[in-house]
mmCIF file of the C-alpha atoms, coordinates in Angstrom:
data_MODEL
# 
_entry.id   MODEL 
# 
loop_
_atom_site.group_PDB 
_atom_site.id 
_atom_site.type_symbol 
_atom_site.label_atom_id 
_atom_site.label_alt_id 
_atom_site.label_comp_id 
_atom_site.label_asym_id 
_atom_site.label_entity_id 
_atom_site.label_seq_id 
_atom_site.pdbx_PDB_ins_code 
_atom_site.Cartn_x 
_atom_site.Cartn_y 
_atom_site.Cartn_z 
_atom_site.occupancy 
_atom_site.B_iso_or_equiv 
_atom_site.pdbx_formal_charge 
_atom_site.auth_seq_id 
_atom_site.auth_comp_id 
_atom_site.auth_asym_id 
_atom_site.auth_atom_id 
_atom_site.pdbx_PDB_model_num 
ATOM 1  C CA . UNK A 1 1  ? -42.682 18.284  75.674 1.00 0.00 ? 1  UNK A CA 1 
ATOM 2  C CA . UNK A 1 2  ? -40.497 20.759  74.055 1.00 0.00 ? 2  UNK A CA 1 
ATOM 3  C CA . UNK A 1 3  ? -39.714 20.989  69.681 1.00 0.00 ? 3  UNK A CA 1 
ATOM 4  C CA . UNK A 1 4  ? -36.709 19.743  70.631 1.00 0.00 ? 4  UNK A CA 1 
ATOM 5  C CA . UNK A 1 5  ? -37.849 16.925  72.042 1.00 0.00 ? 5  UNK A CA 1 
ATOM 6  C CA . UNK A 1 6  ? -40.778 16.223  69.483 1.00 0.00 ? 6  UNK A CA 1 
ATOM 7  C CA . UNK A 1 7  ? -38.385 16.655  66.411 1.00 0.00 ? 7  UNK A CA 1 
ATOM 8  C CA . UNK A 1 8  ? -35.895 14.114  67.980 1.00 0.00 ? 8  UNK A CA 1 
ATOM 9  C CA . UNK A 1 9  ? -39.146 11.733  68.602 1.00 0.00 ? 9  UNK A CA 1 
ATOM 10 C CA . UNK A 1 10 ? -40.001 11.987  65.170 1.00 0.00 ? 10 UNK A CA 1 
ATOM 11 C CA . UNK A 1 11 ? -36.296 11.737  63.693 1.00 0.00 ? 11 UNK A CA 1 
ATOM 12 C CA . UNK A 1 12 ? -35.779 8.884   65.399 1.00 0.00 ? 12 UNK A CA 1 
ATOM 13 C CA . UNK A 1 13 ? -39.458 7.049   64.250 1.00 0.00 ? 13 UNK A CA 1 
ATOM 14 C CA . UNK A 1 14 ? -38.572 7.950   60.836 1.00 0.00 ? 14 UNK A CA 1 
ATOM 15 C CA . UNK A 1 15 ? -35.085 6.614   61.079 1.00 0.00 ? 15 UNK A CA 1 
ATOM 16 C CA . UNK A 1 16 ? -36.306 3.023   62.999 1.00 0.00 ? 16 UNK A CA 1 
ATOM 17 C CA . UNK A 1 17 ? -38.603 2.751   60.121 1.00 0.00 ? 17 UNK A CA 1 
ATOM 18 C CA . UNK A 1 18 ? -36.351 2.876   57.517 1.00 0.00 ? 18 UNK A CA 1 
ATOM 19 C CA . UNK A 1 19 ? -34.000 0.932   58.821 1.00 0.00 ? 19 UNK A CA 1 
ATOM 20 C CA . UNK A 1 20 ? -36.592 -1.406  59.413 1.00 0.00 ? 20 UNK A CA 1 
ATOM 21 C CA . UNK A 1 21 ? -37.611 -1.044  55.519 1.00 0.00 ? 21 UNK A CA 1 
ATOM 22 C CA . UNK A 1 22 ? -33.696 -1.808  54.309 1.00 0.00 ? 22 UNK A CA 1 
ATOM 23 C CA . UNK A 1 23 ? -33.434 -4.791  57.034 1.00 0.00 ? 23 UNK A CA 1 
ATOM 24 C CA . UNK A 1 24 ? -36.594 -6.191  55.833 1.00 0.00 ? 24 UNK A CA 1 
ATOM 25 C CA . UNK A 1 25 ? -35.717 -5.683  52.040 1.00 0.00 ? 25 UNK A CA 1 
ATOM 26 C CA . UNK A 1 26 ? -32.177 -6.702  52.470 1.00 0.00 ? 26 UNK A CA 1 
ATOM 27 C CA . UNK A 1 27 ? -33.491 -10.057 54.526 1.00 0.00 ? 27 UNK A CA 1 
ATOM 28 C CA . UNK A 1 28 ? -36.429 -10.653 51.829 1.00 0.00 ? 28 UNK A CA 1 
ATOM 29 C CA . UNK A 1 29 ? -33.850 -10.752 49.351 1.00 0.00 ? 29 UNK A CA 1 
ATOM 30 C CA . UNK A 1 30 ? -31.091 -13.163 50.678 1.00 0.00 ? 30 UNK A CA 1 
ATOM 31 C CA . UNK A 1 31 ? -33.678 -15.288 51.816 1.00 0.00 ? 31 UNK A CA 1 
ATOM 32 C CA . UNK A 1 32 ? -35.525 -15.215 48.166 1.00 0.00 ? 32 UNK A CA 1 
ATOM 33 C CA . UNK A 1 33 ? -31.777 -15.949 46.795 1.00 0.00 ? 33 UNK A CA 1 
ATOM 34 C CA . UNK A 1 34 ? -31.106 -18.846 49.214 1.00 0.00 ? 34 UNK A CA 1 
ATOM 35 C CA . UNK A 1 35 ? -34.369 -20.677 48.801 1.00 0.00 ? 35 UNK A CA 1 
ATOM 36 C CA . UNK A 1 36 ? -34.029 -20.646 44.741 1.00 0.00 ? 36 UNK A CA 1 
ATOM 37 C CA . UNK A 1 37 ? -30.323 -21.694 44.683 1.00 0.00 ? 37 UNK A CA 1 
ATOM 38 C CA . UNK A 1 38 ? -31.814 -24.527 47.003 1.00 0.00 ? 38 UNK A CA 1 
ATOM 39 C CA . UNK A 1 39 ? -35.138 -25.323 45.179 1.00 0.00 ? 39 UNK A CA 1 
ATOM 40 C CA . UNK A 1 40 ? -32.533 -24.828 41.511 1.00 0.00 ? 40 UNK A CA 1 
ATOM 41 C CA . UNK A 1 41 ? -30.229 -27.628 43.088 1.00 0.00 ? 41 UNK A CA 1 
ATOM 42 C CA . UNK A 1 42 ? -33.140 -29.964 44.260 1.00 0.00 ? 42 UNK A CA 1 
ATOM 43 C CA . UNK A 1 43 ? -34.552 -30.097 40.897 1.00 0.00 ? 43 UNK A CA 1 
ATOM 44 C CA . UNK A 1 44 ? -31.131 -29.996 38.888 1.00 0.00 ? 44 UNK A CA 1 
ATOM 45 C CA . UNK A 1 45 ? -30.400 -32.951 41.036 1.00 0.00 ? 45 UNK A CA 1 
ATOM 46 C CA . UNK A 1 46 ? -33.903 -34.741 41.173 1.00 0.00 ? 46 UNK A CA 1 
ATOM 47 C CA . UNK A 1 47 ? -33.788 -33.970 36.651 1.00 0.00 ? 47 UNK A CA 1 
ATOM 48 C CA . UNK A 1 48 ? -30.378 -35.140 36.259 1.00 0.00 ? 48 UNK A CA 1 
ATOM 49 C CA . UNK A 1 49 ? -31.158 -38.862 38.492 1.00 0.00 ? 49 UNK A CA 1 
ATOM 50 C CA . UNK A 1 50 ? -34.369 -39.214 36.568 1.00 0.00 ? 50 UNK A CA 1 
ATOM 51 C CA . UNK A 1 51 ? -32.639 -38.542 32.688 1.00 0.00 ? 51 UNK A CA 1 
ATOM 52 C CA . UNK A 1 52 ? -29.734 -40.940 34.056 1.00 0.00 ? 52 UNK A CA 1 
ATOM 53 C CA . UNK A 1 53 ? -32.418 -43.617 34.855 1.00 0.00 ? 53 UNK A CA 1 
ATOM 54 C CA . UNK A 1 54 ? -34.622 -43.080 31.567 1.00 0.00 ? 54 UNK A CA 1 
ATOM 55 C CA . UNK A 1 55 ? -31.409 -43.255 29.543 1.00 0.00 ? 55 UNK A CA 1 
ATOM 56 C CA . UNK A 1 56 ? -29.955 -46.309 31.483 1.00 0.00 ? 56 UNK A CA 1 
ATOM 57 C CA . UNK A 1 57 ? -33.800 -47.915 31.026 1.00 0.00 ? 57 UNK A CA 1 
ATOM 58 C CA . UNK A 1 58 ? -33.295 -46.924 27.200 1.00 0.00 ? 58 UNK A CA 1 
ATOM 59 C CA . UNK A 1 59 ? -29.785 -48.594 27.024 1.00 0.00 ? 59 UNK A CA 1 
ATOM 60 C CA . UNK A 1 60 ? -30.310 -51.434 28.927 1.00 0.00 ? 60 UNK A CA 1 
ATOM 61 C CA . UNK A 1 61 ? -33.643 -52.056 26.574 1.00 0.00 ? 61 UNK A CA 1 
ATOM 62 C CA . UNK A 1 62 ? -31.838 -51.797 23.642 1.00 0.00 ? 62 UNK A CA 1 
ATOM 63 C CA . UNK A 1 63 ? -28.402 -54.213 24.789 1.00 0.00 ? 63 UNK A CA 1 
ATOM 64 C CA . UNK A 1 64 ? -31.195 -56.317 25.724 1.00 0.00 ? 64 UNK A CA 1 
ATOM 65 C CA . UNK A 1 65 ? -33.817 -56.243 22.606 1.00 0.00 ? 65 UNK A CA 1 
ATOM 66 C CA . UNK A 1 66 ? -30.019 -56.672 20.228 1.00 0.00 ? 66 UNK A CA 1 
ATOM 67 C CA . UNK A 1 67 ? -28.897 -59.709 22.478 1.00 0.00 ? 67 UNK A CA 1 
ATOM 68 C CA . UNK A 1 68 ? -32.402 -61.079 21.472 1.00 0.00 ? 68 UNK A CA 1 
ATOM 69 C CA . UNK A 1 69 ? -32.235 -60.748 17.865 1.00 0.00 ? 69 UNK A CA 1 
ATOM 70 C CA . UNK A 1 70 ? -28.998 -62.471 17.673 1.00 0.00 ? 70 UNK A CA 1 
ATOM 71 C CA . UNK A 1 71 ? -30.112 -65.442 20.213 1.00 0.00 ? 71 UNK A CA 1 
ATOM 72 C CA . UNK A 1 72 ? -27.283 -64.862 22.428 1.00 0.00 ? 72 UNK A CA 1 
ATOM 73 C CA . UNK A 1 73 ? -27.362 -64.401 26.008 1.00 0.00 ? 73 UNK A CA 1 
ATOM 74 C CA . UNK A 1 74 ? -27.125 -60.913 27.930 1.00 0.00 ? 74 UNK A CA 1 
ATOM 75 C CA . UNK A 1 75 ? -26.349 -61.316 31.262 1.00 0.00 ? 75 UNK A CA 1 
ATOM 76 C CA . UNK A 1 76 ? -23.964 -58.051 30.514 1.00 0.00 ? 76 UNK A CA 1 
ATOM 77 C CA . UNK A 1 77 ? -23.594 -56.011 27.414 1.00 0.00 ? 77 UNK A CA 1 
ATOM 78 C CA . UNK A 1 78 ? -20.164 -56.399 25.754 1.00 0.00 ? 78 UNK A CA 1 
ATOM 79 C CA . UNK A 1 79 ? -18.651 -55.169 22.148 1.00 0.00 ? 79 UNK A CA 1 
ATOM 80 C CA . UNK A 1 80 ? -18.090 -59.284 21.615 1.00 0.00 ? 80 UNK A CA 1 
ATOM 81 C CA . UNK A 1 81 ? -21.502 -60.166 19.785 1.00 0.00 ? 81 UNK A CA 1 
ATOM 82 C CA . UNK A 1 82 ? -21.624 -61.404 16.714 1.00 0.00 ? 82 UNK A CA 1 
ATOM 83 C CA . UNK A 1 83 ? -22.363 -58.008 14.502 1.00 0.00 ? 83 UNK A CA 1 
ATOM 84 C CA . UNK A 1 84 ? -20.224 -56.213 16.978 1.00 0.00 ? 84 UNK A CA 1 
ATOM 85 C CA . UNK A 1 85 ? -16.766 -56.842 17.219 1.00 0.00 ? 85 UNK A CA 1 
ATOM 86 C CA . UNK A 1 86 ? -14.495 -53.576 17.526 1.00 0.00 ? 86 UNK A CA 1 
# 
């Protein structure tokens, strides 16, 4: 083998493995930035469903508990009750 030859060998390892370095890097990091805008919307959305269920178990508690003071029925919750007119 001449220098020629073993300088071109080596050029061209050292290039493949940096390229291979940049790909991997570059790949790492799209793939880290896809998985946590996924896993970020999962949990917004899975956070947001459970808050709108506490809250509607909170309302629906309270309509329910203020229908009961006032001996009326509450089949739906209305601004018609007796302390509530609007």
């Amino acid at each position: 083998m001449q220098f020629a030859d073993i300088v071109a060998s080596a050029v061209a390892d050292i290039v493949a493995s940096a390229v291979a370095d940049v790909v991997a890097d570059v790949v790492a990091d799209v793939v880290a930035d896809v998985v946590a805008d996924i896993v970020a919307d999962i949990v917004a959305d899975v956070v947001a469903d459970v808050v709108a269920d506490v809250v509607a178990d909170i309302v629906a508690d309270i309509v329910a508990e203020h229908w009961r003071r006032h001996k009326a029925p509450a089949p739906s919750f209305s601004f018609t009750g007796p302390c509530c007119r609007l």
